[in-house]
PDB file of C-alpha atoms in Angstrom:
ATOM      1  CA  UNK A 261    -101.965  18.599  20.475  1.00 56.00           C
ATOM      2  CA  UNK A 262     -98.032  19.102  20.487  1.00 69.00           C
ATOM      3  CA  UNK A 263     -96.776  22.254  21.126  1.00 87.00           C
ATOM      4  CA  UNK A 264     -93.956  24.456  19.337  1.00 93.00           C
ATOM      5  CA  UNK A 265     -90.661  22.568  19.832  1.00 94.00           C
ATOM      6  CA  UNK A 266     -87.448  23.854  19.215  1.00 96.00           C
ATOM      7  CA  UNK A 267     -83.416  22.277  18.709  1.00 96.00           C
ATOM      8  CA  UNK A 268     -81.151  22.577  20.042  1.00 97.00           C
ATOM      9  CA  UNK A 269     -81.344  24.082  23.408  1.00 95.00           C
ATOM     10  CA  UNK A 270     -78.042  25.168  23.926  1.00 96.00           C
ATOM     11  CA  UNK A 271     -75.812  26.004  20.978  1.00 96.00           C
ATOM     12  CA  UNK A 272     -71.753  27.843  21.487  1.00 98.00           C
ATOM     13  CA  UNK A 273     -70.313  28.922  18.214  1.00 98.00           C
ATOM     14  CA  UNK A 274     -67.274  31.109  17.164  1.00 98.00           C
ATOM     15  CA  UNK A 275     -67.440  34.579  15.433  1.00 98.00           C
ATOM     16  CA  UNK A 276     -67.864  34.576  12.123  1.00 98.00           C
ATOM     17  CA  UNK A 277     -69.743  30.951  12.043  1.00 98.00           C
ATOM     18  CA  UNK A 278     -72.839  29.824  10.774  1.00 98.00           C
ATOM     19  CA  UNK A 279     -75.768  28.465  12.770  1.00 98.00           C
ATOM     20  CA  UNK A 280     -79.020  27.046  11.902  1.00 98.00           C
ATOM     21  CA  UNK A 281     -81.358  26.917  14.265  1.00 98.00           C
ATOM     22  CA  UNK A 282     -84.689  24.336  14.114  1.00 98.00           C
ATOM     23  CA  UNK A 283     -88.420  24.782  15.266  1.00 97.00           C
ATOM     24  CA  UNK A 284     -91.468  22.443  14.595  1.00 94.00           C
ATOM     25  CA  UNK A 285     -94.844  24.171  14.776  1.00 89.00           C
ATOM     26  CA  UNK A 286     -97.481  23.438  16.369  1.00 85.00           C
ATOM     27  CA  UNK A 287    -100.022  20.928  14.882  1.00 81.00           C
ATOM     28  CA  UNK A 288    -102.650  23.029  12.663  1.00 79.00           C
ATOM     29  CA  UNK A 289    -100.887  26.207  12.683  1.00 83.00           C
ATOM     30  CA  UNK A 290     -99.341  27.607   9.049  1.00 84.00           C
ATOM     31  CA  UNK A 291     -97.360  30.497  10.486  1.00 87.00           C
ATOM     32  CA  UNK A 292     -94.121  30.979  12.080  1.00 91.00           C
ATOM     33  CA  UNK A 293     -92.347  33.963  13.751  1.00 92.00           C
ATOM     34  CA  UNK A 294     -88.402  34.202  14.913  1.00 96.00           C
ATOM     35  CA  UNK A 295     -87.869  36.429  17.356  1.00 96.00           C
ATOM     36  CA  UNK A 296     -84.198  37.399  19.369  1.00 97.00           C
ATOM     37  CA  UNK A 297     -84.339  37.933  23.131  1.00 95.00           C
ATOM     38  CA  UNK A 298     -80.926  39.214  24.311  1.00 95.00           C
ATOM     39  CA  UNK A 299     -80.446  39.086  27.927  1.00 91.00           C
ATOM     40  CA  UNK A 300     -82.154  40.902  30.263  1.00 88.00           C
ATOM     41  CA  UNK A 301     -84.131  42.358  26.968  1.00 91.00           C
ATOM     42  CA  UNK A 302     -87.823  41.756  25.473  1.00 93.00           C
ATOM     43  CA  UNK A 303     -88.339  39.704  22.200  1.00 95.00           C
ATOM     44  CA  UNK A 304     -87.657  41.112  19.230  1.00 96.00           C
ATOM     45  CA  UNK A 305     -89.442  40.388  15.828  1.00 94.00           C
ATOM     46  CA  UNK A 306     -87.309  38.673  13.082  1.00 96.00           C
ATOM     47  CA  UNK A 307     -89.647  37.463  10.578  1.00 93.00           C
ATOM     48  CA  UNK A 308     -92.307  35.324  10.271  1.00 90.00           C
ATOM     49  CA  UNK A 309     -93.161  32.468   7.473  1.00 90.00           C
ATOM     50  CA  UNK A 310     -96.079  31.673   5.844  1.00 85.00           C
ATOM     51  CA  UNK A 311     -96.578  29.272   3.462  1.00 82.00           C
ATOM     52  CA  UNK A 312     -92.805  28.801   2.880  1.00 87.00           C
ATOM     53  CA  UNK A 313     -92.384  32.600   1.929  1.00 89.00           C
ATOM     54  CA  UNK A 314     -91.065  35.691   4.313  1.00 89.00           C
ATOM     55  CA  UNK A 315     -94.477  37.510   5.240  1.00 84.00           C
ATOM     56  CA  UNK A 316     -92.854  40.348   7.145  1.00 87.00           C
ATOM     57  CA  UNK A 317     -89.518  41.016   8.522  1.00 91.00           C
ATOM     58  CA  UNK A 318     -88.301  42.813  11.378  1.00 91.00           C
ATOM     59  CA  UNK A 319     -85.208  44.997  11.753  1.00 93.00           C
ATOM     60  CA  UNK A 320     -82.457  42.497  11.360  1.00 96.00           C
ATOM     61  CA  UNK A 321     -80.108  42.433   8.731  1.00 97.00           C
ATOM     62  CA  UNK A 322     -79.938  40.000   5.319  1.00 97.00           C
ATOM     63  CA  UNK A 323     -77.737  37.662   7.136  1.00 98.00           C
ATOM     64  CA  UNK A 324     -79.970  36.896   9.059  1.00 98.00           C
ATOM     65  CA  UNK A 325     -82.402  34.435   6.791  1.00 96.00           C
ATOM     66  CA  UNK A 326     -85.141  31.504   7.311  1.00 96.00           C
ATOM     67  CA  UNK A 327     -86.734  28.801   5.573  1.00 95.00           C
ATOM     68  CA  UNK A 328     -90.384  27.359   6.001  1.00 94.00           C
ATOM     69  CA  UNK A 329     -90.939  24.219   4.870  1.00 92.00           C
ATOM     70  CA  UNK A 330     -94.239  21.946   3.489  1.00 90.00           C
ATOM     71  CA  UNK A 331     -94.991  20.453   6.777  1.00 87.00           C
ATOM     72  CA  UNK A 332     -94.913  24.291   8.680  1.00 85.00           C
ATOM     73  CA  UNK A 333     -91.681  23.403  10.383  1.00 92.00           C
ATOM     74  CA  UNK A 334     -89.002  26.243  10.046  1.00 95.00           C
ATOM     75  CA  UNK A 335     -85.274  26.871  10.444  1.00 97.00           C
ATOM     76  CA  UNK A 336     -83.665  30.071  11.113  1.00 98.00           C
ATOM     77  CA  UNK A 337     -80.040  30.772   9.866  1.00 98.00           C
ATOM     78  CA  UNK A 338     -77.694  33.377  10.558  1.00 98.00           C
ATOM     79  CA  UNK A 339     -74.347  34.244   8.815  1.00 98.00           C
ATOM     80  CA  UNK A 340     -71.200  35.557   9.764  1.00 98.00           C
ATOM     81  CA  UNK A 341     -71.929  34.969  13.482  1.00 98.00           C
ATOM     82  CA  UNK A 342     -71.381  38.588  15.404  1.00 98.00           C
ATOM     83  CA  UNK A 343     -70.517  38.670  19.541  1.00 98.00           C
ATOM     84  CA  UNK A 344     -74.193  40.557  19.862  1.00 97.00           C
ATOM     85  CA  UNK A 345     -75.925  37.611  18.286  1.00 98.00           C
ATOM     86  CA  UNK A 346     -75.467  35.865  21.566  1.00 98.00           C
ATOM     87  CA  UNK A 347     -79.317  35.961  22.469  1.00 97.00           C
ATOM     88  CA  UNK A 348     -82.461  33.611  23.434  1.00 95.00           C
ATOM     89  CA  UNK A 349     -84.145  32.595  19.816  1.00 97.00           C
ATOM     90  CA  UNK A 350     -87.676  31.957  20.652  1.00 96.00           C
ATOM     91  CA  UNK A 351     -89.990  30.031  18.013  1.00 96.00           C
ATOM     92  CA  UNK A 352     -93.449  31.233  17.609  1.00 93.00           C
ATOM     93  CA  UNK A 353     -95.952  29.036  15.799  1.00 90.00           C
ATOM     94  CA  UNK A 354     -99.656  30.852  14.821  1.00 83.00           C
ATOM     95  CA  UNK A 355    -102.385  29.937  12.270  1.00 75.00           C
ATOM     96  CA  UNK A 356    -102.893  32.888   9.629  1.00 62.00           C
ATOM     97  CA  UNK A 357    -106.148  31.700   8.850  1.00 59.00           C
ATOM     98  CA  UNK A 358    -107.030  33.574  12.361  1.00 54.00           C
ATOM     99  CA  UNK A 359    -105.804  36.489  11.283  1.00 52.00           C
ATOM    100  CA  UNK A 360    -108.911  38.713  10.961  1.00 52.00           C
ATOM    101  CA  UNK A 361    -109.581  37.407  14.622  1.00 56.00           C
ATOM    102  CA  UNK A 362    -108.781  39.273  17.187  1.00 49.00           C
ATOM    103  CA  UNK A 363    -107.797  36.812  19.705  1.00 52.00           C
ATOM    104  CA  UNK A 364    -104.960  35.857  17.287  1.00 63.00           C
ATOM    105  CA  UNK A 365    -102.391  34.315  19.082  1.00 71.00           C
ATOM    106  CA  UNK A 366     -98.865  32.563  19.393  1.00 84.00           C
ATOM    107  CA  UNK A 367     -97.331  29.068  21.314  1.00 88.00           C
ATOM    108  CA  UNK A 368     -93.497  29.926  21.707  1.00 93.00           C
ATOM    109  CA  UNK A 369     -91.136  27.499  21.991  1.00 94.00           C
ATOM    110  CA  UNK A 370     -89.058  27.154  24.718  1.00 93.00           C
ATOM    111  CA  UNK A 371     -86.383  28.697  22.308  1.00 95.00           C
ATOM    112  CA  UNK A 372     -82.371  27.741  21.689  1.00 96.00           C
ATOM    113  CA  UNK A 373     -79.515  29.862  23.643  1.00 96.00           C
ATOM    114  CA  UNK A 374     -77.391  30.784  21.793  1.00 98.00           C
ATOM    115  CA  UNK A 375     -73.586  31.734  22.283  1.00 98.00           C
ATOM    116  CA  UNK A 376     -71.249  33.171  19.712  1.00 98.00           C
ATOM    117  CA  UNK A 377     -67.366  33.440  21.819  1.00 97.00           C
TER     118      UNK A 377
ATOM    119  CA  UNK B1472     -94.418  53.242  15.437  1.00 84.00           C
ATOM    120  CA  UNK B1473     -95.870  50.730  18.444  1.00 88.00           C
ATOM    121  CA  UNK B1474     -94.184  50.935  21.291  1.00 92.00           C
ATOM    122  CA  UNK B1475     -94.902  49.236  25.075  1.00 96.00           C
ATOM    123  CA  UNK B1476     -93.087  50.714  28.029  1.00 96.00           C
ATOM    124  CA  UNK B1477     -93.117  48.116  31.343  1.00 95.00           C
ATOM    125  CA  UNK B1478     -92.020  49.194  34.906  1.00 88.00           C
ATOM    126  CA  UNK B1479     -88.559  48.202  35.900  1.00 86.00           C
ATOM    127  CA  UNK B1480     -87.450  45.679  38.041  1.00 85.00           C
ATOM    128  CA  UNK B1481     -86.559  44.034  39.994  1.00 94.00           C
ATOM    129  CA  UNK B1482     -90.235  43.939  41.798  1.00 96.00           C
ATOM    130  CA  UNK B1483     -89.571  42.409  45.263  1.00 97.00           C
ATOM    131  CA  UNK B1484     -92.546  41.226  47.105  1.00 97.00           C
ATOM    132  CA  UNK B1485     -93.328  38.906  50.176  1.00 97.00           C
ATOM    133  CA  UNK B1486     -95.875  36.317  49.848  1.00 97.00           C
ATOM    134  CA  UNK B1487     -99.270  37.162  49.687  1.00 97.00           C
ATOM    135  CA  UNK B1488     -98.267  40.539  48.763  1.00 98.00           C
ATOM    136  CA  UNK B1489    -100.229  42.801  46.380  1.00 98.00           C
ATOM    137  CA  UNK B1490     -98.638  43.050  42.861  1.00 97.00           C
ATOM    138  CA  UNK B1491     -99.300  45.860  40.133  1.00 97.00           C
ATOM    139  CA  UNK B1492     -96.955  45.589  37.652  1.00 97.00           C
ATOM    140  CA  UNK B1493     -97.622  48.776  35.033  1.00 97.00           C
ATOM    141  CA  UNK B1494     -97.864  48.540  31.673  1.00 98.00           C
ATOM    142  CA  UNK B1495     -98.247  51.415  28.810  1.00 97.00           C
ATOM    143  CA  UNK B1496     -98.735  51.109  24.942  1.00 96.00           C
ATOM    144  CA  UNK B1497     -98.211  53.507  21.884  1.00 94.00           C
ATOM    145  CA  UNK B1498    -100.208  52.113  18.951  1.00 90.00           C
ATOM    146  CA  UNK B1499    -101.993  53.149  16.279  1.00 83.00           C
ATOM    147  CA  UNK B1500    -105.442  51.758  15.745  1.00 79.00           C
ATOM    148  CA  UNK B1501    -107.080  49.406  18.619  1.00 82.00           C
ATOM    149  CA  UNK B1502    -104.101  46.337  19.154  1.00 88.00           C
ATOM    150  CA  UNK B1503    -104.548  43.529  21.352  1.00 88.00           C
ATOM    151  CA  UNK B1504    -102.960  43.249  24.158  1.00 93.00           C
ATOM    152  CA  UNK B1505    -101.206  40.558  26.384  1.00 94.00           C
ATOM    153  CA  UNK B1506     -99.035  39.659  29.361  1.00 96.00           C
ATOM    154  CA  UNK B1507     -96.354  36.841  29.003  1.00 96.00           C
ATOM    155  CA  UNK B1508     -94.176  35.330  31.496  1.00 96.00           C
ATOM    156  CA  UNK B1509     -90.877  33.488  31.594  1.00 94.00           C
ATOM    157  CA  UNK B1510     -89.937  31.244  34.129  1.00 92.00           C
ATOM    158  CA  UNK B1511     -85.957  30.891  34.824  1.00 87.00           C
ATOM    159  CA  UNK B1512     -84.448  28.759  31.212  1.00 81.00           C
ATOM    160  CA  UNK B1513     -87.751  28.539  29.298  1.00 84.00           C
ATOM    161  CA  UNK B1514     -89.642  30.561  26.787  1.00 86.00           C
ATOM    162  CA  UNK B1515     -92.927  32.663  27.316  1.00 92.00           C
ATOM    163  CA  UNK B1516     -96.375  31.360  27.897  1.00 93.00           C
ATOM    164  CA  UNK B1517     -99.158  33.502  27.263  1.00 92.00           C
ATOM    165  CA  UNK B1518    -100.815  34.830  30.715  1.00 95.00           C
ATOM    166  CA  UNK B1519    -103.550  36.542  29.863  1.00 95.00           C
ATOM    167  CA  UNK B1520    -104.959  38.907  26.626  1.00 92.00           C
ATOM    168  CA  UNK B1521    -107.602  41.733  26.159  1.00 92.00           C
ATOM    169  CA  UNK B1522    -108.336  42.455  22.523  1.00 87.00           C
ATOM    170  CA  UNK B1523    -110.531  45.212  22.979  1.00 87.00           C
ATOM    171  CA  UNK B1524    -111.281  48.624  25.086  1.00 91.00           C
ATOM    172  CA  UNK B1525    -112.435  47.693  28.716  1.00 94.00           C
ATOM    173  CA  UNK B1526    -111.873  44.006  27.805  1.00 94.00           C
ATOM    174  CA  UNK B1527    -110.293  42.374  31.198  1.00 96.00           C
ATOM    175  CA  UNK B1528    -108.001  39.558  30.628  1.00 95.00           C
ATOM    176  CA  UNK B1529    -107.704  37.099  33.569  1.00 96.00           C
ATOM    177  CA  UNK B1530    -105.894  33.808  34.406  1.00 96.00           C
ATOM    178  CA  UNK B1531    -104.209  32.013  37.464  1.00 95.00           C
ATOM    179  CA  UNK B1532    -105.326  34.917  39.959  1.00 97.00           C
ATOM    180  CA  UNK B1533    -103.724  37.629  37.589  1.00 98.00           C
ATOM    181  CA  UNK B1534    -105.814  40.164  35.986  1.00 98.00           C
ATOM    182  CA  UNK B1535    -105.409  43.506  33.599  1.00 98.00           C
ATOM    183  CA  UNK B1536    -108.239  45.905  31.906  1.00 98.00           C
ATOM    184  CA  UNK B1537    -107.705  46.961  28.526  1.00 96.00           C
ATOM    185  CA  UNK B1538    -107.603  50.937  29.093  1.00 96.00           C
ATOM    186  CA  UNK B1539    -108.306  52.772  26.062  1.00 93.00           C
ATOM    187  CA  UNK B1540    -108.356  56.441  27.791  1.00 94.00           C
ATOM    188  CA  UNK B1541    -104.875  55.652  29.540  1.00 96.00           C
ATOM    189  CA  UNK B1542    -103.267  53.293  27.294  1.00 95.00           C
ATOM    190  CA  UNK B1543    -102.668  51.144  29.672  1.00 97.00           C
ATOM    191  CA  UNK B1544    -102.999  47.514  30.623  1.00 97.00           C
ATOM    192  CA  UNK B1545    -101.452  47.050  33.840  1.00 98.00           C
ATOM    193  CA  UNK B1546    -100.997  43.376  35.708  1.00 98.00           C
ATOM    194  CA  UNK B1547    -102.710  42.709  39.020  1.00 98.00           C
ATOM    195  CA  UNK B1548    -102.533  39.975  41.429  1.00 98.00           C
ATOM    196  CA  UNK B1549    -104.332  40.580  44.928  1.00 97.00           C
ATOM    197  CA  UNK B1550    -101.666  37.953  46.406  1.00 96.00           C
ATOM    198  CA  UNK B1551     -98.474  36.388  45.167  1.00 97.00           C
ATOM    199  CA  UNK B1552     -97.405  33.311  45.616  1.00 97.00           C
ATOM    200  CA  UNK B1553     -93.109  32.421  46.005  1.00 97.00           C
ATOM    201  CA  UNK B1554     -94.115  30.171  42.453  1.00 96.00           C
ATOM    202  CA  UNK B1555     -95.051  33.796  40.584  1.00 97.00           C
ATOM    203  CA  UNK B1556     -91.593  34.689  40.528  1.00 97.00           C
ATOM    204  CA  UNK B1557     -90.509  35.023  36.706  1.00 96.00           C
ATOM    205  CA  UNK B1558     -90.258  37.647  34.225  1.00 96.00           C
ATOM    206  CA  UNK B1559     -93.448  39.255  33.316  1.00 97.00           C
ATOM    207  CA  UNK B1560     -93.779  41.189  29.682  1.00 97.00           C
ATOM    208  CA  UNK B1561     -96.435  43.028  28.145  1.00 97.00           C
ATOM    209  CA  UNK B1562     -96.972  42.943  24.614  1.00 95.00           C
ATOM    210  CA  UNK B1563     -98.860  44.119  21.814  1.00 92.00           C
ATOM    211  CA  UNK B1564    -100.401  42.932  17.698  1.00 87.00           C
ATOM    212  CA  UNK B1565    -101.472  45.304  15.583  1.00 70.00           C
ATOM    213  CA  UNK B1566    -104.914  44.057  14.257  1.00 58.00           C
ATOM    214  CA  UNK B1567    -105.124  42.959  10.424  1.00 51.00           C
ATOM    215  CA  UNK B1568    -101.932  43.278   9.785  1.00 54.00           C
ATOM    216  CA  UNK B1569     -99.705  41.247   7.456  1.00 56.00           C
ATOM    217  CA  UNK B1570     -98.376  39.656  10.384  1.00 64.00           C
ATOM    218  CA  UNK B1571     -99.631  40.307  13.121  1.00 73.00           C
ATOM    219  CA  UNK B1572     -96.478  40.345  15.206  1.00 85.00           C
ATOM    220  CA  UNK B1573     -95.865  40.774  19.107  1.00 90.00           C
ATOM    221  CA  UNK B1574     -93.819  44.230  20.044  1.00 92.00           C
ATOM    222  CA  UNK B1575     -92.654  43.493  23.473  1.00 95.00           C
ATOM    223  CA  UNK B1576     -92.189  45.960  26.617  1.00 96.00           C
ATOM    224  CA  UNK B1577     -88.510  44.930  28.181  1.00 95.00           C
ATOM    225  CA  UNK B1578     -90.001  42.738  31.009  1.00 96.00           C
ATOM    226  CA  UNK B1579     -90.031  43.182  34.626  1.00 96.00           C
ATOM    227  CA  UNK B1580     -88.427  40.833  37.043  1.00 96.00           C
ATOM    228  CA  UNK B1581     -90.945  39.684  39.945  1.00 97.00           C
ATOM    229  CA  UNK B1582     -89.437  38.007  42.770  1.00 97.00           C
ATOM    230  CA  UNK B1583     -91.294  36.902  45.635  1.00 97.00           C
ATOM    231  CA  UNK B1584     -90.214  36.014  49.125  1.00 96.00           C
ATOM    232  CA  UNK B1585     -91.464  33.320  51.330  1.00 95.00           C
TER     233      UNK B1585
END
């Protein structure tokens, strides 16, 4: 099975830019989670996607946004690029049909680096 | 809300070393718990997981018991290798929950020394 694959690796935009950032699940999962790993930090939640709709949302603001699409793939886009944005984005692929399970669990993505100058 | 609080780093050990690397959680209900790690430029593969009370997850040498009583799950390894050297995190998902998402601890740097 493929895993969770993510593009591009390395991205370098300016303040106040927009960026969309790419992640294809992996095969028979539904779900997908964004999450923003600054340096030296843990991963922190986004949102995650399920069946193209927002299914829970972390503490980020609205420009911050995503899209899910029919084949479970997913973009994440952020507006009005900020200096702090600068982070790891890490892709997260699940299936919510093993929800009630509770070995539920997530294939990351190697993620994108991101660097707003 | 949840909450995991990691050790910090860095944790500098020589090879075949003993490693604890401690790991608390504030949750409510009974979460499932996991270690990640993160090798230099790539993202996090899951370690090992314990999704219930005196559950002990276990892979590659690397063990951790699901303590209910302590809320802990701390990371063991009775000897290192220079190839463990990464980031580790702990983590934790609320169970039956819209989404079941990760809350992270802030990582702790392992670096071991031939």
């Amino acid at each position: 099975e493929t895993g969770v694959t993510q593009s591009p690796t390395h991205l370098i935009k300016t303040r106040g830019q927009q960026v969309t950032l790419r992640c294809s699940s992996q095969s028979g999962h539904n779900t997908v989670s964004w999450y923003q790993q600054a340096l030296g930090q843990g991963p922190q939640f986004i949102f995650q996607y399920y069946r193209e709709e927002e299914n829970g949302r972390g503490n980020f603001p609205p420009r911050f946004s995503g899209l899910q699409f029919p084949n479970y793939s997913s973009e994440l886009n952020v507006n009005a690029l900020e200096l702090d944005d600068s982070a790891l984005y890490l892709c997260a692929s699940s299936s919510l049909a093993d929800r009630g399970r509770r070995d539920y669990g997530y294939t990351f993505g190697s993620g994108t680096r991101l660097t707003v100058v | 809300g949840d909450s995991v609080t990691q050790m910090e780093g860095p944790v500098t050990l020589s090879e075949e070393a003993f490693l604890t690397i401690n790991c608390t959680y504030t949750a409510t209900g009974y979460p499932s718990l996991f270690w990640y790690v993160q090798y230099p430029g790539e993202g996090l593969q899951l370690l090992l997981k314990a999704t219930k009370a005196d559950d002990k997850g276990s892979n590659k040498g690397f063990e951790a018991t699901y303590r209910k009583e302590t809320t802990s799950f701390h990371l063991e390894k009775g000897s290192v290798q220079v190839s463990d050297s990464a980031v580790y995190f702990c983590a934790l998902s609320g169970y039956g929950g819209a989404t079941n998402k990760l809350i992270f601890g802030t990582g702790t740097l392992l670096a071991v020394q031939p």
